[in-house]
């Protein structure tokens, strides 16, 4: 069944979405030389704005602006002065938090309670955290060794938060940046450009160029960038690694994942069920570290599944701007197609599909919270990243079997362990090949913690002190 929901006009009215946006280069919005594209609301399919598509010449202008700003201002500025700008940006993000959250939910489709309580506050926290580092680099043994210009390309699942993960450490370490947001979610990055103006950030320190994959490709291949920081799919990450091979560009890649969320029979089951739901349905499952494979110990599998289905039936899906919404819209028609196709593969390969019976809105892109049981390790839904609200359930008998199944993936970004035994948590954490292992919780993020993957989930770390290292020249690397 389908229905039409009434939008929440009072929230919508607090954001001012312009009919069109140019590129943010050298501290001001300028017309792009290339064409333009539309960004739409995935929950209503309404066209929100016309966005400039940067071509190679625009990319070159942005890189030149960043280079000048690094050479003349930012790269020479004492760390304590840079810190003032970062603190200012952090405070403005807080002050304009409601506006950013509403805009993010409109452009991305995520529930307002997530953008309000997670994306925006954690983005501000990154700027506060790295502001604190800016004047301590020398003390920490890093000296004054910024790289220069950072080319940063981010995906659509956490547009503002991924921007903060990229820009805050880069600026704290004395680099200037050119950032490209994803084609489907440019609006909060463009509002962030306004925030840079409001903070009086020197022109050229942050440049935001919009566009699709070709713009990203032109940016990362530009000969005058010193650093490439990419978050996105493993496929594009590999293409970028090939494109920069043989250059002296420093590269960090944060790519896909297929995390195991492992529930032992002594776990507090109700808490674990909350963690399973959060692990896979947070942000509609558009999460690189989503707990998309539930590994549950055989002796409690029936109980866990019964309680999980009951809990899933209470999830509310619909208007992202409604504060009671748990599950928002799928970010794009293209992503919805991929989720549908992989789910159909799950049916065809013999897994058993169960989904929440709910009415779907008539407009927009929607997929109900879904789980598959009877999944084997050979099934594609157990191996490939669905990047949607789809959980594959597998069982195990012993901890060794759980480790073997959890590690049986080309990815290695995150994992979850649910048990009452501290010793088992430590043992599992040492054996799981995942960059992050959560114990009796899931999807917890903090600016002080490094985050990143093993294997095809990429290399380099973001967050914490480790996150700075990707933006600094090590003593043996020559100055440019
Ligand atoms: P991608 O298609 O890889 O896109 C990521 C970004 O790269 C977008 O801005 C995209 O532009 C751009 N891009 C596309 N082709 C490019 C190229 N040849 N050269 C340079 N840039 C290019 O991924 P997605 O669909 O946006 O995001 C989903 C994927 O990201 C998932 O696999 C997910 O696991 C991963 N992800 C990983 C993490 C971490 S921290 N590991 C976090 C979030 C997401 P357009 O979008 O405009 O085409």
Short mmCIF file of C-alpha atoms and ligand atoms in Angstrom, two decimals:
data_model
loop_
_atom_site.label_atom_id
_atom_site.label_comp_id
_atom_site.label_asym_id
_atom_site.label_seq_id
_atom_site.Cartn_x
_atom_site.Cartn_y
_atom_site.Cartn_z
CA UNK A 1 0.00 0.00 0.00
CA UNK A 2 1.06 3.58 -0.48
CA UNK A 3 0.08 6.89 1.13
CA UNK A 4 0.84 10.59 0.92
CA UNK A 5 2.26 12.16 4.05
CA UNK A 6 1.83 15.80 4.92
CA UNK A 7 5.22 17.52 4.99
CA UNK A 8 6.20 19.46 8.10
CA UNK A 9 6.17 23.05 6.80
CA UNK A 10 7.37 24.65 10.02
CA UNK A 11 10.73 22.84 9.81
CA UNK A 12 11.08 23.39 6.11
CA UNK A 13 10.64 27.14 6.48
CA UNK A 14 13.81 27.57 8.55
CA UNK A 15 16.06 26.79 5.59
CA UNK A 16 16.64 29.09 2.68
CA UNK A 17 17.35 26.95 -0.38
CA UNK A 18 18.39 29.10 -3.32
CA UNK A 19 17.13 28.34 -6.83
CA UNK A 20 20.71 27.78 -7.97
CA UNK A 21 24.22 27.54 -6.55
CA UNK A 22 27.62 28.29 -8.05
CA UNK A 23 31.00 26.96 -6.94
CA UNK A 24 32.73 28.21 -3.80
CA UNK A 25 36.21 29.21 -4.92
CA UNK A 26 38.60 31.61 -3.23
CA UNK A 27 36.05 32.66 -0.62
CA UNK A 28 33.16 33.47 -2.93
CA UNK A 29 30.44 31.83 -4.96
CA UNK A 30 31.24 31.95 -8.67
CA UNK A 31 29.44 30.64 -11.73
CA UNK A 32 30.76 27.33 -13.01
CA UNK A 33 32.05 27.13 -16.57
CA UNK A 34 30.48 23.74 -17.07
CA UNK A 35 26.83 22.68 -17.06
CA UNK A 36 24.55 22.21 -14.06
CA UNK A 37 22.47 19.45 -12.48
CA UNK A 38 19.47 19.25 -10.17
CA UNK A 39 19.49 18.09 -6.60
CA UNK A 40 16.19 16.56 -5.49
CA UNK A 41 14.61 15.60 -2.21
CA UNK A 42 14.62 11.78 -2.09
CA UNK A 43 11.51 11.75 0.11
CA UNK A 44 9.34 13.81 -2.28
CA UNK A 45 11.27 13.87 -5.59
CA UNK A 46 10.85 17.67 -5.52
CA UNK A 47 13.63 19.58 -7.29
CA UNK A 48 15.41 21.56 -4.59
CA UNK A 49 17.98 23.51 -6.55
CA UNK A 50 20.14 23.73 -9.67
CA UNK A 51 23.80 23.04 -8.89
CA UNK A 52 26.88 24.01 -10.91
CA UNK A 53 28.90 21.11 -12.31
CA UNK A 54 32.60 21.95 -12.11
CA UNK A 55 34.64 21.08 -15.19
CA UNK A 56 38.43 20.70 -15.38
CA UNK A 57 38.99 24.45 -15.70
CA UNK A 58 36.88 25.09 -12.57
CA UNK A 59 38.78 22.40 -10.70
CA UNK A 60 42.02 24.06 -11.73
CA UNK A 61 40.82 27.45 -10.45
CA UNK A 62 39.88 25.92 -7.11
CA UNK A 63 43.24 24.13 -6.75
CA UNK A 64 45.08 27.34 -7.65
CA UNK A 65 43.09 29.28 -5.03
CA UNK A 66 43.91 26.62 -2.43
CA UNK A 67 47.60 26.67 -3.41
CA UNK A 68 47.80 30.46 -3.07
CA UNK A 69 46.01 30.42 0.27
CA UNK A 70 48.40 27.76 1.54
CA UNK A 71 51.52 29.56 0.34
CA UNK A 72 50.55 33.05 1.44
CA UNK A 73 48.34 32.63 4.49
CA UNK A 74 47.29 29.32 5.96
CA UNK A 75 50.54 27.40 5.67
CA UNK A 76 52.36 30.25 7.46
CA UNK A 77 49.78 31.00 10.11
CA UNK A 78 50.70 29.94 13.67
CA UNK A 79 48.68 26.97 14.88
CA UNK A 80 47.02 28.97 17.65
CA UNK A 81 45.62 31.38 15.02
CA UNK A 82 44.33 28.54 12.85
CA UNK A 83 42.67 27.12 15.95
CA UNK A 84 40.62 30.30 16.40
CA UNK A 85 39.04 29.83 12.98
CA UNK A 86 38.27 26.16 13.68
CA UNK A 87 36.65 27.03 17.02
CA UNK A 88 34.63 29.72 15.28
CA UNK A 89 33.44 27.28 12.61
CA UNK A 90 32.52 24.74 15.31
CA UNK A 91 30.45 27.31 17.18
CA UNK A 92 28.66 28.47 14.03
CA UNK A 93 27.80 24.84 13.19
CA UNK A 94 26.21 24.62 16.64
CA UNK A 95 24.40 27.94 16.28
CA UNK A 96 23.06 26.99 12.85
CA UNK A 97 22.55 23.37 13.87
CA UNK A 98 18.80 23.29 13.31
CA UNK A 99 19.18 24.75 9.84
CA UNK A 100 21.93 22.26 8.94
CA UNK A 101 19.91 19.32 10.30
CA UNK A 102 16.76 20.24 8.37
CA UNK A 103 18.72 20.84 5.17
CA UNK A 104 20.55 17.52 5.56
CA UNK A 105 17.30 15.63 6.07
CA UNK A 106 15.67 17.30 3.06
CA UNK A 107 18.60 16.69 0.69
CA UNK A 108 19.67 13.27 1.98
CA UNK A 109 16.37 11.74 3.22
CA UNK A 110 17.66 10.80 6.69
CA UNK A 111 15.38 11.21 9.74
CA UNK A 112 15.66 14.58 11.45
CA UNK A 113 16.32 12.96 14.81
CA UNK A 114 19.51 11.47 13.35
CA UNK A 115 20.72 14.61 11.57
CA UNK A 116 19.87 16.67 14.68
CA UNK A 117 21.35 14.29 17.28
CA UNK A 118 24.22 12.68 15.35
CA UNK A 119 25.35 14.29 12.09
CA UNK A 120 25.37 17.93 13.19
CA UNK A 121 26.69 17.61 16.78
CA UNK A 122 29.37 15.11 15.77
CA UNK A 123 30.42 17.40 12.88
CA UNK A 124 30.78 20.32 15.34
CA UNK A 125 32.66 18.03 17.74
CA UNK A 126 35.24 17.28 15.01
CA UNK A 127 35.96 20.97 14.53
CA UNK A 128 36.24 21.51 18.30
CA UNK A 129 38.49 18.48 18.67
CA UNK A 130 40.89 19.38 15.85
CA UNK A 131 40.91 23.05 16.85
CA UNK A 132 42.46 21.78 20.07
CA UNK A 133 45.24 20.09 18.10
CA UNK A 134 46.20 23.04 15.88
CA UNK A 135 48.57 24.67 18.38
CA UNK A 136 49.93 21.40 19.80
CA UNK A 137 51.40 19.82 16.70
CA UNK A 138 54.91 20.90 17.49
CA UNK A 139 54.63 19.75 21.08
CA UNK A 140 53.40 16.38 19.81
CA UNK A 141 56.48 16.07 17.61
CA UNK A 142 54.87 16.93 14.28
CA UNK A 143 56.51 20.34 13.80
CA UNK A 144 55.25 22.57 11.05
CA UNK A 145 54.87 20.12 8.20
CA UNK A 146 51.57 20.65 6.40
CA UNK A 147 51.32 18.91 3.03
CA UNK A 148 49.81 21.75 1.02
CA UNK A 149 46.58 21.28 -0.93
CA UNK A 150 44.21 18.44 -0.05
CA UNK A 151 41.71 17.10 -2.61
CA UNK A 152 38.78 15.61 -0.73
CA UNK A 153 35.92 13.59 -2.23
CA UNK A 154 33.01 12.43 -0.08
CA UNK A 155 29.86 10.28 -0.44
CA UNK A 156 26.17 11.03 0.13
CA UNK A 157 25.41 9.05 3.26
CA UNK A 158 26.74 11.56 5.84
CA UNK A 159 27.32 14.68 3.76
CA UNK A 160 28.08 17.18 6.53
CA UNK A 161 29.74 14.70 8.86
CA UNK A 162 32.09 13.34 6.16
CA UNK A 163 32.94 16.95 5.28
CA UNK A 164 33.87 17.59 8.92
CA UNK A 165 35.95 14.38 9.07
CA UNK A 166 37.89 15.63 6.08
CA UNK A 167 38.14 19.39 6.53
CA UNK A 168 38.75 19.72 10.28
CA UNK A 169 42.02 17.71 10.50
CA UNK A 170 43.28 19.08 7.17
CA UNK A 171 42.88 22.68 8.32
CA UNK A 172 44.22 22.02 11.81
CA UNK A 173 47.40 20.61 10.25
CA UNK A 174 47.83 23.72 8.09
CA UNK A 175 46.58 22.44 4.73
CA UNK A 176 44.08 24.10 2.44
CA UNK A 177 41.33 22.05 0.78
CA UNK A 178 39.22 21.56 -2.29
CA UNK A 179 36.25 19.35 -1.42
CA UNK A 180 33.73 17.70 -3.70
CA UNK A 181 30.47 16.54 -2.11
CA UNK A 182 28.40 13.79 -3.74
CA UNK A 183 26.14 14.77 -6.61
CA UNK A 184 22.94 13.85 -4.75
CA UNK A 185 23.76 15.74 -1.53
CA UNK A 186 25.56 19.04 -2.19
CA UNK A 187 23.42 21.39 -0.06
CA UNK A 188 24.98 21.16 3.40
CA UNK A 189 28.46 21.51 1.92
CA UNK A 190 27.29 24.70 0.20
CA UNK A 191 25.82 25.95 3.47
CA UNK A 192 29.16 25.11 5.07
CA UNK A 193 30.77 27.39 2.45
CA UNK A 194 28.58 30.20 3.80
CA UNK A 195 29.71 29.27 7.31
CA UNK A 196 33.35 29.69 6.19
CA UNK A 197 32.47 33.20 4.98
CA UNK A 198 30.68 33.93 8.25
CA UNK A 199 33.77 32.77 10.16
CA UNK A 200 35.95 35.12 8.04
CA UNK A 201 38.10 32.19 6.99
CA UNK A 202 40.77 33.56 4.62
CA UNK A 203 39.75 33.12 0.95
CA UNK A 204 40.95 29.92 -0.70
CA UNK A 205 41.49 27.94 2.52
CA UNK A 206 38.29 25.97 1.86
CA UNK A 207 36.94 25.56 -1.67
CA UNK A 208 33.77 23.55 -2.42
CA UNK A 209 33.27 22.34 -5.96
CA UNK A 210 30.14 20.44 -6.94
CA UNK A 211 29.71 17.89 -9.68
CA UNK A 212 29.56 14.16 -10.37
CA UNK A 213 32.25 11.49 -10.77
CA UNK A 214 34.07 13.31 -13.58
CA UNK A 215 34.59 16.34 -11.32
CA UNK A 216 35.95 14.08 -8.59
CA UNK A 217 38.25 12.40 -11.08
CA UNK A 218 39.58 15.76 -12.35
CA UNK A 219 40.18 16.85 -8.76
CA UNK A 220 42.08 13.80 -7.54
CA UNK A 221 44.17 13.65 -10.73
CA UNK A 222 45.11 17.34 -10.65
CA UNK A 223 48.89 17.55 -10.69
CA UNK A 224 49.08 20.27 -8.03
CA UNK A 225 47.32 18.49 -5.17
CA UNK A 226 49.50 16.98 -2.45
CA UNK A 227 46.96 14.81 -0.74
CA UNK A 228 43.90 12.82 -1.80
CA UNK A 229 41.34 11.88 0.84
CA UNK A 230 38.48 9.78 -0.47
CA UNK A 231 35.46 8.17 1.15
CA UNK A 232 33.19 6.10 -1.04
CA UNK A 233 32.91 2.77 -2.79
CA UNK A 234 35.75 0.27 -3.04
CA UNK A 235 35.40 0.32 -6.82
CA UNK A 236 36.03 4.08 -7.12
CA UNK A 237 38.68 3.90 -4.37
CA UNK A 238 40.64 1.40 -6.46
CA UNK A 239 40.32 3.62 -9.53
CA UNK A 240 41.68 6.55 -7.52
CA UNK A 241 44.58 4.48 -6.20
CA UNK A 242 45.44 3.59 -9.80
CA UNK A 243 45.09 7.24 -10.92
CA UNK A 244 47.57 8.52 -8.30
CA UNK A 245 50.00 5.62 -8.56
CA UNK A 246 53.48 6.86 -9.42
CA UNK A 247 52.90 10.35 -8.01
CA UNK A 248 54.00 11.67 -4.61
CA UNK A 249 50.42 12.35 -3.52
CA UNK A 250 49.61 11.08 -0.08
CA UNK A 251 46.39 9.04 -0.15
CA UNK A 252 43.82 7.87 2.39
CA UNK A 253 40.87 5.72 1.34
CA UNK A 254 37.79 4.98 3.46
CA UNK A 255 35.80 2.42 1.49
CA UNK A 256 33.03 -0.14 1.85
CA UNK A 257 32.21 -2.69 4.53
CA UNK A 258 30.21 -5.81 5.34
CA UNK A 259 30.37 -5.85 9.12
CA UNK A 260 29.47 -8.81 11.29
CA UNK A 261 27.39 -8.07 14.38
CA UNK A 262 28.01 -11.14 16.57
CA UNK A 263 25.54 -12.12 19.29
CA UNK A 264 26.59 -14.80 21.82
CA UNK A 265 24.09 -16.77 23.88
CA UNK A 266 25.01 -14.99 27.13
CA UNK A 267 24.36 -11.51 25.70
CA UNK A 268 21.62 -9.33 27.18
CA UNK A 269 19.19 -10.11 24.36
CA UNK A 270 17.00 -7.00 24.50
CA UNK A 271 20.06 -4.74 24.43
CA UNK A 272 21.54 -6.77 21.60
CA UNK A 273 18.31 -6.43 19.61
CA UNK A 274 18.52 -2.63 20.00
CA UNK A 275 22.12 -2.81 18.80
CA UNK A 276 21.18 -4.97 15.81
CA UNK A 277 18.43 -2.50 14.84
CA UNK A 278 20.75 0.48 15.27
CA UNK A 279 23.54 -1.37 13.47
CA UNK A 280 21.61 -1.96 10.26
CA UNK A 281 18.68 0.49 10.17
CA UNK A 282 20.45 3.67 11.31
CA UNK A 283 20.55 6.03 8.31
CA UNK A 284 18.52 3.46 6.26
CA UNK A 285 21.57 1.20 6.31
CA UNK A 286 23.52 3.70 4.19
CA UNK A 287 26.46 3.25 6.52
CA UNK A 288 29.88 1.90 5.52
CA UNK A 289 30.27 0.25 8.94
CA UNK A 290 26.64 -1.02 9.12
CA UNK A 291 26.18 -4.33 10.94
CA UNK A 292 24.75 -5.87 7.80
CA UNK A 293 25.58 -9.48 8.72
CA UNK A 294 24.01 -10.68 11.95
CA UNK A 295 25.91 -13.70 13.30
CA UNK A 296 23.81 -15.18 16.08
CA UNK A 297 24.69 -18.18 18.23
CA UNK A 298 22.45 -21.08 17.26
CA UNK A 299 21.06 -21.70 20.75
CA UNK A 300 19.50 -18.22 20.95
CA UNK A 301 18.79 -17.62 17.27
CA UNK A 302 15.02 -18.25 17.45
CA UNK A 303 14.63 -16.01 20.48
CA UNK A 304 16.72 -13.20 18.98
CA UNK A 305 14.86 -13.35 15.68
CA UNK A 306 11.45 -13.30 17.33
CA UNK A 307 12.34 -10.25 19.43
CA UNK A 308 14.07 -8.59 16.49
CA UNK A 309 11.00 -8.91 14.24
CA UNK A 310 8.80 -7.55 17.03
CA UNK A 311 11.13 -4.55 17.44
CA UNK A 312 11.38 -3.97 13.70
CA UNK A 313 7.59 -3.83 13.51
CA UNK A 314 7.63 -0.75 15.75
CA UNK A 315 9.96 1.25 13.47
CA UNK A 316 8.25 4.23 11.89
CA UNK A 317 9.07 4.97 8.29
CA UNK A 318 8.17 8.22 6.53
CA UNK A 319 8.69 11.97 6.45
CA UNK A 320 12.35 12.64 7.33
CA UNK A 321 11.31 15.94 8.93
CA UNK A 322 8.91 14.26 11.37
CA UNK A 323 10.66 13.93 14.72
CA UNK A 324 9.05 10.50 15.28
CA UNK A 325 10.44 8.99 12.08
CA UNK A 326 12.96 6.16 12.53
CA UNK A 327 13.53 5.24 8.89
CA UNK A 328 13.72 7.90 6.19
CA UNK A 329 14.02 7.75 2.41
CA UNK A 330 16.60 5.89 0.36
CA UNK A 331 18.99 8.52 -0.96
CA UNK A 332 18.38 8.06 -4.68
CA UNK A 333 16.42 6.09 -7.26
CA UNK A 334 19.68 4.50 -8.34
CA UNK A 335 20.47 3.27 -4.82
CA UNK A 336 16.90 1.98 -4.41
CA UNK A 337 17.32 -0.02 -7.60
CA UNK A 338 20.53 -1.59 -6.28
CA UNK A 339 18.88 -2.51 -2.96
CA UNK A 340 15.91 -4.06 -4.77
CA UNK A 341 18.13 -6.00 -7.16
CA UNK A 342 20.36 -7.44 -4.44
CA UNK A 343 17.31 -8.37 -2.36
CA UNK A 344 15.85 -10.19 -5.36
CA UNK A 345 19.14 -12.05 -5.71
CA UNK A 346 18.69 -13.03 -2.04
CA UNK A 347 15.24 -14.50 -2.88
CA UNK A 348 16.56 -16.27 -5.97
CA UNK A 349 19.48 -17.80 -4.06
CA UNK A 350 17.07 -19.35 -1.57
CA UNK A 351 17.25 -17.08 1.49
CA UNK A 352 13.97 -16.30 3.20
CA UNK A 353 12.88 -12.66 3.15
CA UNK A 354 10.94 -11.04 5.99
CA UNK A 355 10.03 -7.37 5.87
CA UNK A 356 8.09 -4.96 8.00
CA UNK A 357 4.55 -4.68 6.72
CA UNK A 358 4.12 -0.94 6.27
CA UNK A 359 2.57 1.59 3.93
CA UNK A 360 5.06 3.33 1.69
CA UNK A 361 4.68 6.99 0.66
CA UNK A 362 3.53 7.48 -2.94
CA UNK A 363 6.41 9.75 -3.91
CA UNK A 364 10.10 9.36 -3.18
CA UNK A 365 12.40 6.35 -2.74
CA UNK A 366 11.52 3.87 0.00
CA UNK A 367 12.50 0.39 1.10
CA UNK A 368 11.08 -1.28 4.22
CA UNK A 369 13.33 -2.68 6.97
CA UNK A 370 14.08 -6.21 5.78
CA UNK A 371 15.86 -9.30 7.01
CA UNK A 372 16.90 -12.49 5.31
CA UNK A 373 17.23 -15.78 7.19
CA UNK A 374 18.66 -19.02 5.86
CA UNK A 375 21.59 -17.06 4.44
CA UNK A 376 24.79 -18.94 3.67
CA UNK A 377 28.26 -17.46 3.24
CA UNK A 378 28.06 -18.10 -0.49
CA UNK A 379 25.00 -15.88 -0.95
CA UNK A 380 25.64 -12.51 -2.55
CA UNK A 381 23.64 -10.75 0.19
CA UNK A 382 26.20 -12.14 2.67
CA UNK A 383 29.18 -11.02 0.60
CA UNK A 384 28.25 -7.75 -1.12
CA UNK A 385 27.51 -4.40 0.40
CA UNK A 386 23.78 -3.67 -0.01
CA UNK A 387 24.11 -0.20 1.55
CA UNK A 388 20.44 -0.24 2.52
CA UNK A 389 18.09 -1.45 5.30
CA UNK A 390 18.68 -5.15 4.61
CA UNK A 391 20.05 -7.55 7.22
CA UNK A 392 21.47 -11.00 6.41
CA UNK A 393 21.19 -13.47 9.30
CA UNK A 394 23.66 -16.34 9.72
CA UNK A 395 24.21 -18.62 12.72
CA UNK A 396 27.27 -20.11 14.42
CA UNK A 397 27.99 -22.57 17.23
CA UNK A 398 31.43 -21.67 18.60
CA UNK A 399 33.50 -18.46 18.94
CA UNK A 400 36.01 -19.88 16.44
CA UNK A 401 33.25 -20.38 13.88
CA UNK A 402 32.02 -16.82 14.52
CA UNK A 403 35.51 -15.42 13.88
CA UNK A 404 35.92 -17.46 10.73
CA UNK A 405 32.58 -16.32 9.32
CA UNK A 406 33.05 -12.71 10.39
CA UNK A 407 36.45 -12.53 8.69
CA UNK A 408 35.23 -14.27 5.55
CA UNK A 409 34.78 -11.05 3.58
CA UNK A 410 37.00 -8.88 1.40
CA UNK A 411 36.15 -5.98 3.71
CA UNK A 412 37.39 -5.18 7.23
CA UNK A 413 35.91 -1.95 8.49
CA UNK A 414 33.98 -2.78 11.66
CA UNK A 415 32.40 -5.52 13.79
CA UNK A 416 30.20 -5.83 16.87
CA UNK A 417 30.38 -8.35 19.72
CA UNK A 418 27.56 -8.94 22.22
CA UNK A 419 28.43 -11.04 25.27
CA UNK A 420 28.54 -10.84 29.05
CA UNK A 421 32.15 -12.09 29.17
CA UNK A 422 34.90 -9.47 29.08
CA UNK A 423 37.50 -12.12 28.23
CA UNK A 424 35.51 -13.20 25.18
CA UNK A 425 35.25 -9.58 24.01
CA UNK A 426 39.04 -9.19 24.20
CA UNK A 427 39.66 -12.50 22.47
CA UNK A 428 37.24 -11.68 19.66
CA UNK A 429 38.63 -8.15 19.25
CA UNK A 430 42.12 -9.54 18.76
CA UNK A 431 40.96 -12.04 16.14
CA UNK A 432 38.48 -9.99 14.11
CA UNK A 433 40.11 -8.30 11.13
CA UNK A 434 38.18 -5.06 11.44
CA UNK A 435 39.38 -1.51 12.04
CA UNK A 436 36.73 -0.90 14.71
CA UNK A 437 35.25 -3.50 17.05
CA UNK A 438 32.32 -2.37 19.18
CA UNK A 439 31.46 -4.36 22.29
CA UNK A 440 27.87 -4.41 23.57
CA UNK A 441 27.14 -1.35 21.47
CA UNK A 442 27.26 -0.37 17.80
CA UNK A 443 27.75 2.71 15.61
CA UNK A 444 29.37 4.82 18.29
CA UNK A 445 31.52 7.62 16.87
CA UNK A 446 33.81 10.03 18.60
CA UNK A 447 36.31 12.53 17.17
CA UNK A 448 39.04 11.20 19.47
CA UNK A 449 38.84 7.65 18.03
CA UNK A 450 40.61 6.60 14.87
CA UNK A 451 38.36 5.01 12.24
CA UNK A 452 39.38 3.08 9.14
CA UNK A 453 39.64 -0.31 7.54
CA UNK A 454 41.58 -3.42 6.74
CA UNK A 455 41.70 -5.15 3.36
CA UNK A 456 39.33 -3.69 0.74
CA UNK A 457 37.85 -1.23 3.25
CA UNK A 458 40.78 1.06 2.51
CA UNK A 459 43.83 2.46 4.25
CA UNK A 460 44.69 5.36 6.51
CA UNK A 461 42.74 6.46 9.56
CA UNK A 462 40.39 9.35 10.19
CA UNK A 463 39.66 10.72 13.65
CA UNK A 464 41.89 11.16 16.67
CA UNK A 465 45.60 11.81 16.51
CA UNK A 466 45.90 9.21 13.73
CA UNK A 467 43.59 11.33 11.57
CA UNK A 468 46.12 14.17 11.62
CA UNK A 469 48.93 12.02 10.34
CA UNK A 470 47.33 11.74 6.90
CA UNK A 471 47.66 15.51 6.59
CA UNK A 472 51.25 15.94 7.74
CA UNK A 473 54.57 15.32 6.09
CA UNK A 474 56.67 12.85 8.01
CA UNK A 475 60.24 13.93 8.82
CA UNK A 476 61.74 11.78 6.02
CA UNK A 477 59.37 13.15 3.37
CA UNK A 478 60.91 16.09 1.54
CA UNK A 479 59.29 19.50 1.66
CA UNK A 480 57.56 20.53 -1.53
P1 LIG B 1 31.04 6.42 -4.83
O1 LIG B 1 30.24 6.17 -6.03
O2 LIG B 1 32.37 5.80 -4.72
O3 LIG B 1 31.14 8.00 -4.69
C1 LIG B 1 31.87 8.64 -3.68
C2 LIG B 1 32.30 10.00 -4.17
O4 LIG B 1 33.24 9.84 -5.24
C3 LIG B 1 31.18 10.85 -4.73
O5 LIG B 1 31.42 12.21 -4.45
C4 LIG B 1 31.30 10.57 -6.22
O6 LIG B 1 30.70 11.55 -7.02
C5 LIG B 1 32.79 10.54 -6.40
N1 LIG B 1 33.28 9.82 -7.55
C6 LIG B 1 32.63 8.93 -8.34
N2 LIG B 1 33.47 8.45 -9.31
C7 LIG B 1 34.67 9.05 -9.10
C8 LIG B 1 35.95 8.96 -9.75
N3 LIG B 1 36.15 8.15 -10.79
N4 LIG B 1 36.97 9.72 -9.28
C9 LIG B 1 36.80 10.52 -8.21
N5 LIG B 1 35.61 10.65 -7.56
C10 LIG B 1 34.56 9.92 -7.99
O7 LIG B 1 30.30 5.97 -3.51
P2 LIG B 1 28.85 6.37 -3.05
O8 LIG B 1 27.86 5.59 -3.82
O9 LIG B 1 28.73 7.83 -3.08
O10 LIG B 1 28.91 5.93 -1.51
C11 LIG B 1 28.66 4.67 -1.11
C12 LIG B 1 29.94 3.92 -0.81
O11 LIG B 1 30.79 4.67 0.05
C13 LIG B 1 29.69 2.63 -0.09
O12 LIG B 1 30.45 1.61 -0.67
C14 LIG B 1 30.17 2.88 1.33
O13 LIG B 1 30.58 1.78 2.04
C15 LIG B 1 31.25 3.85 1.12
N6 LIG B 1 31.44 4.68 2.31
C16 LIG B 1 32.55 4.43 3.07
C17 LIG B 1 32.75 5.14 4.22
C18 LIG B 1 33.95 4.85 5.03
S1 LIG B 1 34.33 5.84 6.22
N7 LIG B 1 34.70 3.83 4.81
C19 LIG B 1 31.87 6.14 4.61
C20 LIG B 1 30.76 6.38 3.81
C21 LIG B 1 30.57 5.63 2.64
P3 LIG B 1 29.12 11.44 -7.35
O14 LIG B 1 28.41 10.93 -6.18
O15 LIG B 1 28.76 12.81 -7.63
O16 LIG B 1 29.04 10.51 -8.51
#
